[in-house]
Amino acid sequence: MRVQKKAKKRVLAVSSSGGHWAELVRLSPAFANHDVIFVIATPKEYADAYNLSDYAKGGKIITINDANRWDKVGLIQMLIQLIRIFIQVRPDVVISTGAASGFFAVCLGKLLRAKTIWVDSIANAEQLSMSGQLAGKYADLWLTQWPHLERNVGPYYRGDVL
Amino acid sequence: MIFLTVGSQLPFERLVRVVDEWAAVNNQKVQAQIGKSQYQPKYIKGVDFIQPRQYDKLFKKARVVIAHAGTGVIMNALELQKPIIVMPRQEKFLEHRNDHQMATAIRFKELLGVYVAMNEEELGNWLGKINELKGGYKIQPYASGKILEAITELINA
């Protein structure tokens, strides 16, 4: 009988810096046994600090420009950087905790037929983040971390990162 | 030593100013990461950005952490069972793009060891009691349970 081996997948884990990043790292046991590439959107001047950090042991870290919805040029630069990463990595799975960078990543992932996962930040206790609302359409697994924000059509509640 | 951090993305002068004035009167040693701030504190040692390793050191050494109501810093404090005072950023003062930190603060208020100040006055009250503040609820460095299972299940499907 042939022994079935679970093939390693290429996982792209994308988020902005700060809380989003902390939450993504907290989720990493769920995908740590695959080939993981972390992408962090951080202001350029701080990028080196993340490259040197011990946060995501074993995983490769790529830093990209940070931008939010008030900075259209920055958003386009970020999207271009992400497209390049997607061409190189060809991920099987894309996971994000937010924000704008993660939304783009989940869209690109869906477009390229990767499995996509959006975990809306625990910071969004009253309503989903703007990127979280938009990401629902593109995420195969769409989660909120607050039970009162769960709906029949998603997002779903499956506990939180604490 | 007290460690003050407002994250690295946006300044939060309302918070820094109160802590600076308090430190002056009470002769307290405060180290701070204050972002690109117009307001430059006089009595606390504030810099724009602290490298993650140094940040971790200061965080561990601090008796109490004071911060904006960001989930990253709150989770960090819970992990170390470090007492933390948080004040939410507000959109009306142009401190953030929306008021999600108000909601975060209200929700995290229920956890032991998280001392929430919704405004400067409440912040002053907690600072007045700083020697009595204790850490409480402890979390592990990684998530567990249902949320990891849900993700693993989709990856392996």
Coordinates of C-alpha atoms in Angstrom, one line a residue:
Chain A
M1 CA 0.0 0.0 0.0
R2 CA 1.3 3.4 -0.9
V3 CA 1.9 5.6 2.1
Q4 CA 0.2 8.9 1.7
K5 CA 2.5 11.8 2.6
K6 CA 1.0 15.2 3.3
A7 CA 2.8 17.4 0.8
K8 CA 4.3 20.6 2.1
K9 CA 2.5 23.6 0.8
R10 CA 3.8 27.1 0.1
V11 CA 2.2 29.5 2.5
L12 CA 2.3 33.2 2.1
A13 CA 1.4 35.0 5.4
V14 CA 0.9 38.7 4.9
S15 CA 0.1 41.6 7.2
S16 CA 0.8 45.1 8.2
S17 CA 3.1 45.8 11.1
G18 CA 2.0 46.2 14.7
G19 CA -1.0 44.4 16.0
H20 CA -1.8 42.7 12.7
W21 CA 1.7 41.2 12.6
A22 CA 1.5 40.1 16.3
E23 CA -1.8 38.3 15.5
L24 CA -0.4 36.6 12.4
V25 CA 2.6 35.3 14.3
R26 CA 0.3 34.0 17.0
L27 CA -1.5 32.0 14.3
S28 CA 1.7 30.6 12.8
P29 CA 1.4 27.1 14.5
A30 CA -1.4 26.4 12.1
F31 CA 0.9 26.6 9.1
A32 CA 4.4 26.3 10.6
N33 CA 5.0 22.7 9.1
H34 CA 4.7 24.1 5.6
D35 CA 7.1 26.3 3.7
V36 CA 6.2 29.7 5.0
I37 CA 7.1 33.1 3.7
F38 CA 6.0 36.1 5.8
V39 CA 5.4 39.4 4.1
I40 CA 5.2 42.4 6.4
A41 CA 4.1 45.9 5.3
T42 CA 6.2 48.3 7.3
P43 CA 7.5 51.9 6.9
K44 CA 10.7 51.6 4.9
E45 CA 12.9 53.0 7.6
Y46 CA 11.9 50.3 10.0
A47 CA 12.1 47.4 7.5
D48 CA 15.6 46.3 8.6
A49 CA 14.4 45.9 12.2
Y50 CA 11.9 43.3 11.1
N51 CA 14.4 41.5 8.8
L52 CA 16.7 41.0 11.9
S53 CA 14.0 40.0 14.3
D54 CA 13.4 36.6 15.8
Y55 CA 9.6 36.9 15.5
A56 CA 9.0 34.3 12.9
K57 CA 11.6 31.6 13.5
G58 CA 12.4 29.5 10.5
G59 CA 10.1 31.5 8.1
K60 CA 11.6 33.8 5.5
I61 CA 10.5 37.4 5.9
I62 CA 10.0 39.9 3.1
T63 CA 9.2 43.5 3.8
I64 CA 7.1 45.7 1.5
N65 CA 5.9 49.3 1.6
D66 CA 3.2 50.2 4.0
A67 CA 0.2 52.2 2.9
N68 CA -3.4 52.8 3.8
R69 CA -6.5 53.9 2.0
W70 CA -5.5 57.6 2.2
D71 CA -2.3 57.0 0.3
K72 CA -3.2 55.8 -3.3
V73 CA 0.3 56.0 -4.7
G74 CA 1.6 53.9 -1.7
L75 CA -1.2 51.4 -2.3
I76 CA -0.2 50.9 -5.9
Q77 CA 3.5 50.5 -5.0
M78 CA 2.5 47.9 -2.4
L79 CA 0.3 46.1 -5.0
I80 CA 3.2 45.9 -7.5
Q81 CA 5.5 44.6 -4.8
L82 CA 3.0 41.9 -3.9
I83 CA 2.5 40.9 -7.5
R84 CA 6.2 40.4 -7.8
I85 CA 6.2 38.2 -4.7
F86 CA 3.3 36.2 -6.0
I87 CA 5.1 35.5 -9.3
Q88 CA 8.2 34.3 -7.4
V89 CA 6.5 32.3 -4.7
R90 CA 3.4 30.9 -6.4
P91 CA 1.7 30.3 -3.0
D92 CA -0.7 27.4 -2.4
V93 CA -2.2 29.2 0.6
V94 CA -2.5 32.9 1.4
I95 CA -3.3 34.0 5.0
S96 CA -3.7 37.5 6.4
T97 CA -4.9 39.3 9.5
G98 CA -5.0 42.7 7.7
A99 CA -4.9 45.4 6.7
A100 CA -4.6 46.8 3.2
S101 CA -1.6 44.6 2.3
G102 CA -3.5 41.6 3.4
F103 CA -6.6 42.5 1.4
F104 CA -4.5 42.8 -1.8
A105 CA -2.8 39.5 -1.0
V106 CA -6.1 37.6 -0.5
C107 CA -7.4 39.1 -3.8
L108 CA -4.3 38.0 -5.7
G109 CA -4.4 34.6 -4.0
K110 CA -7.9 34.1 -5.1
L111 CA -7.1 35.2 -8.6
L112 CA -4.2 32.7 -8.8
R113 CA -6.3 29.9 -7.3
A114 CA -4.5 29.7 -3.9
K115 CA -6.6 28.9 -0.8
T116 CA -7.2 32.1 0.9
I117 CA -7.7 32.9 4.6
W118 CA -8.7 36.1 6.2
V119 CA -8.7 36.4 10.0
D120 CA -10.1 39.8 10.9
S121 CA -8.1 41.5 13.7
I122 CA -9.3 41.1 17.3
A123 CA -9.0 44.9 17.3
N124 CA -12.2 45.1 15.3
A125 CA -14.6 44.4 18.2
E126 CA -17.5 46.5 17.0
Q127 CA -17.5 46.0 13.3
L128 CA -15.3 44.3 10.7
S129 CA -12.4 46.4 9.4
M130 CA -12.9 47.9 6.0
S131 CA -10.4 45.6 4.4
G132 CA -12.0 42.7 6.3
Q133 CA -15.4 43.5 4.8
L134 CA -14.0 43.7 1.3
A135 CA -11.9 40.5 1.8
G136 CA -14.9 38.3 2.5
K137 CA -15.7 38.0 -1.2
Y138 CA -12.2 36.6 -1.9
A139 CA -11.5 34.5 1.3
D140 CA -12.2 30.7 1.3
L141 CA -12.1 31.0 5.1
W142 CA -13.4 34.3 6.4
L143 CA -13.1 34.7 10.2
T144 CA -14.0 37.3 12.8
Q145 CA -12.6 37.0 16.3
W146 CA -15.8 38.3 18.0
P147 CA -18.9 36.0 18.3
H148 CA -21.4 38.8 18.0
L149 CA -20.0 39.8 14.5
E150 CA -20.5 36.3 13.1
R151 CA -23.2 35.9 10.4
N152 CA -24.7 33.0 8.5
V153 CA -23.0 34.1 5.3
G154 CA -19.7 34.8 7.0
P155 CA -17.6 36.0 8.6
Y156 CA -17.5 33.0 10.9
Y157 CA -16.4 32.8 14.5
R158 CA -13.9 30.1 15.4
G159 CA -12.3 31.5 18.6
D160 CA -9.6 34.1 18.7
V161 CA -5.8 34.5 18.7
L162 CA -5.6 34.8 22.5
Chain B
M1 CA 11.1 52.1 35.1
I2 CA 7.8 52.7 33.2
F3 CA 7.7 51.9 29.5
L4 CA 5.4 54.0 27.3
T5 CA 4.7 53.0 23.7
V6 CA 2.3 54.4 21.1
G7 CA 3.3 52.0 18.4
S8 CA 5.5 53.0 15.5
Q9 CA 2.9 54.1 12.9
L10 CA 1.3 57.2 14.3
P11 CA 2.0 59.7 17.0
F12 CA -0.3 60.0 20.0
E13 CA 0.5 63.3 21.7
R14 CA -2.5 63.4 24.0
L15 CA -1.1 60.3 25.8
V16 CA 2.6 61.3 25.7
R17 CA 1.8 64.8 27.1
V18 CA -0.1 63.5 30.2
V19 CA 2.6 60.9 31.0
D20 CA 5.3 63.6 30.5
E21 CA 3.6 66.0 32.9
W22 CA 3.0 63.2 35.4
A23 CA 6.7 62.1 35.2
A24 CA 7.8 65.7 35.8
V25 CA 5.7 66.0 39.0
N26 CA 6.4 62.5 40.3
N27 CA 10.0 62.2 39.3
Q28 CA 9.4 58.9 37.5
K29 CA 11.7 57.3 35.1
V30 CA 9.9 56.6 31.8
Q31 CA 11.3 55.3 28.5
A32 CA 9.2 55.8 25.5
Q33 CA 8.6 55.0 21.8
I34 CA 6.5 58.0 20.7
G35 CA 6.5 57.8 16.8
K36 CA 7.0 60.9 14.7
S37 CA 5.6 63.3 17.2
Q38 CA 5.5 67.1 17.0
Y39 CA 5.3 67.2 20.8
Q40 CA 8.7 66.4 22.3
P41 CA 8.5 65.3 25.9
K42 CA 10.9 67.0 28.4
Y43 CA 10.8 64.7 31.3
I44 CA 10.6 61.2 29.7
K45 CA 13.1 59.6 27.4
G46 CA 11.2 59.4 24.1
V47 CA 12.4 58.3 20.7
D48 CA 10.6 57.7 17.4
F49 CA 11.2 54.0 17.1
I50 CA 12.9 51.4 19.1
Q51 CA 14.3 48.3 17.4
P52 CA 12.3 45.1 18.3
R53 CA 15.0 43.5 20.4
Q54 CA 15.6 46.6 22.5
Y55 CA 11.8 47.1 22.7
D56 CA 11.4 43.6 24.1
K57 CA 14.1 44.3 26.7
L58 CA 12.5 47.5 27.9
F59 CA 9.1 45.8 27.9
K60 CA 10.3 43.0 30.1
K61 CA 12.1 45.3 32.4
A62 CA 9.3 47.8 32.9
R63 CA 7.2 47.6 36.1
V64 CA 4.2 49.0 34.2
V65 CA 3.5 49.5 30.5
I66 CA 1.5 52.5 29.3
A67 CA 0.2 52.4 25.7
H68 CA -2.4 53.2 23.1
A69 CA -5.1 50.6 22.9
G70 CA -3.4 48.5 20.3
T71 CA -3.9 44.7 20.3
G72 CA -0.2 44.0 19.7
V73 CA 0.9 45.8 22.8
I74 CA -2.0 44.5 25.0
M75 CA -1.3 40.9 23.9
N76 CA 2.4 41.4 24.7
A77 CA 1.6 42.6 28.2
L78 CA -0.8 39.7 28.8
E79 CA 1.8 37.2 27.7
L80 CA 4.3 38.6 30.2
Q81 CA 1.6 39.3 32.9
K82 CA 2.7 42.9 32.9
P83 CA 0.2 45.5 34.2
I84 CA -0.7 47.7 31.3
I85 CA -2.5 51.1 31.2
V86 CA -4.1 51.8 27.8
M87 CA -5.8 54.8 26.3
P88 CA -7.6 54.5 23.0
R89 CA -6.8 56.7 20.0
Q90 CA -9.7 58.7 18.7
E91 CA -10.6 59.7 15.2
K92 CA -11.9 63.1 16.2
F93 CA -8.4 64.1 17.4
L94 CA -7.0 62.7 14.2
E95 CA -5.2 60.0 16.1
H96 CA -6.3 57.1 13.9
R97 CA -8.4 56.4 10.8
N98 CA -11.4 55.3 12.8
D99 CA -12.4 54.6 16.4
H100 CA -11.7 50.9 16.6
Q101 CA -9.3 51.4 19.6
M102 CA -12.3 52.6 21.6
A103 CA -14.0 49.3 21.0
T104 CA -10.8 47.3 21.6
A105 CA -10.3 49.2 24.9
I106 CA -13.9 48.5 26.1
R107 CA -13.6 44.8 25.3
F108 CA -10.2 44.2 26.8
K109 CA -11.2 46.1 29.9
E110 CA -12.7 42.9 31.2
L111 CA -9.3 41.2 31.4
L112 CA -7.4 41.4 34.7
G113 CA -4.2 43.4 34.4
V114 CA -5.5 45.7 31.6
Y115 CA -6.2 49.2 33.0
V116 CA -8.3 51.2 30.5
A117 CA -8.4 55.0 30.5
M118 CA -11.0 56.3 28.0
N119 CA -9.6 59.9 28.4
E120 CA -6.9 62.0 30.0
E121 CA -8.6 62.2 33.3
E122 CA -9.0 58.5 33.7
L123 CA -5.4 58.1 32.6
G124 CA -4.4 60.5 35.4
N125 CA -6.3 58.4 37.9
W126 CA -4.4 55.2 36.9
L127 CA -1.1 57.0 37.0
G128 CA -1.9 58.1 40.5
K129 CA -2.4 54.4 41.5
I130 CA 0.5 53.1 39.4
N131 CA 2.2 51.4 42.4
E132 CA -0.9 49.3 43.1
L133 CA -1.3 48.0 39.5
K134 CA -0.7 44.2 39.1
G135 CA -0.6 41.9 36.1
G136 CA -3.4 39.4 35.8
Y137 CA -4.7 37.3 32.9
K138 CA -2.0 35.3 31.2
I139 CA -1.9 34.2 27.6
Q140 CA 0.5 31.9 25.8
P141 CA 2.8 33.2 23.0
Y142 CA 0.7 31.4 20.4
A143 CA -3.0 31.0 19.7
S144 CA -4.5 27.6 20.4
G145 CA -7.7 25.6 19.8
K146 CA -10.5 26.2 17.4
I147 CA -9.0 29.0 15.3
L148 CA -5.8 27.0 14.5
E149 CA -7.9 23.9 13.7
A150 CA -10.1 25.9 11.3
I151 CA -7.0 27.2 9.5
T152 CA -5.2 23.8 9.4
E153 CA -8.4 22.1 8.1
L154 CA -8.6 24.5 5.2
I155 CA -4.9 24.2 4.3
N156 CA -5.1 20.4 4.3
A157 CA -8.4 20.1 2.6

